[in-house]
Amino acid sequence: MTKVNLRFSIATMLLSFGFLCLNPLSAGANTLVSTSPISGSTISVSPTNVTITGQLPLLADAVDANVITVKDPNGDRVDDGTISISDLSASVGVKSLVVTGMYRVSYSLLSEGDEPLVGEFSFKYLAPSNIAPIEPSPEPTQSQSPASSSWATNVFVILLLFGAVIVTIGLSLYARKLFSER
């Protein structure tokens, strides 16, 4: 091999190594790890929130830049718009679901030094046949009658109190005697 070919080969190897090792995409782009409700699942209980978890920590300071929307089968938004970020996960509150069908969740979440985690998934909601609000009704309570005290209990407590006073006086007289003998 000539010097020029050797230098060209070394430069090519170093350049290839640099592209492979220093490429930010090869370092691990933020990808979707899990969702709640699970993507493609069928649920029968209305969720209170939708959670999306990625591989990299999300930027909690960029709340306005992070977007999660939940739409019902009619295309109306059913999320309340309040997004909370907790390390790897982002959640949005969901209003009570009432329509049966496929719900579509779209998201765009920012993580430090990486492109946004963008995507969408859907889940199916089976609404109960009859949704009736449960009104709390007061239950009548029976007032308890005060426990009656017996005369013997009162006498016993008074005798104990009297005995405690006698013991206290006796101990103080004994302590006085001990200190006066010294």
XYZ file of C-alpha atoms in Angstrom, residues 70-136:
67
model
C -57.677 13.033 23.179
C -60.559 13.013 20.688
C -63.775 10.999 20.796
C -65.249 9.147 17.782
C -67.017 12.373 16.706
C -63.708 14.295 16.647
C -64.477 16.364 19.756
C -61.741 16.896 22.335
C -62.367 15.102 25.614
C -59.101 15.992 27.370
C -59.077 18.844 29.860
C -55.780 20.271 28.548
C -53.862 19.996 31.831
C -50.587 18.223 31.080
C -48.362 17.043 33.903
C -44.786 15.878 33.297
C -43.045 13.419 35.610
C -39.558 12.375 34.465
C -40.240 9.915 31.614
C -44.053 10.244 31.562
C -46.580 12.852 30.524
C -50.264 12.754 31.485
C -53.338 14.701 30.471
C -56.636 14.735 32.332
C -59.659 13.273 30.554
C -63.314 14.218 30.981
C -65.778 11.426 31.675
C -66.229 9.403 28.472
C -69.823 8.716 27.413
C -69.658 7.772 23.703
C -68.782 4.217 22.627
C -66.105 4.025 19.934
C -62.446 4.555 19.072
C -60.716 7.398 20.892
C -57.603 8.868 19.233
C -54.700 10.246 21.275
C -52.174 12.540 19.537
C -49.014 13.693 21.275
C -45.881 15.776 20.793
C -43.499 15.681 23.770
C -40.114 17.380 24.124
C -37.037 15.823 25.683
C -33.685 17.494 26.208
C -31.378 17.495 23.179
C -33.655 15.361 21.031
C -36.409 15.700 18.491
C -39.934 15.707 19.891
C -41.598 12.363 20.556
C -44.502 12.638 18.117
C -47.179 10.087 17.403
C -50.689 8.899 17.982
C -52.517 5.842 19.216
C -56.089 4.826 19.803
C -58.139 2.802 22.238
C -61.729 1.619 22.201
C -64.194 2.610 24.902
C -67.368 0.617 25.527
C -69.788 2.879 27.360
C -72.249 1.294 29.789
C -75.772 1.040 28.383
C -77.218 3.289 31.086
C -75.203 6.018 32.721
C -77.125 7.383 35.662
C -75.528 9.842 38.030
C -75.471 8.534 41.534
C -76.903 11.061 43.920
C -75.747 10.665 47.476
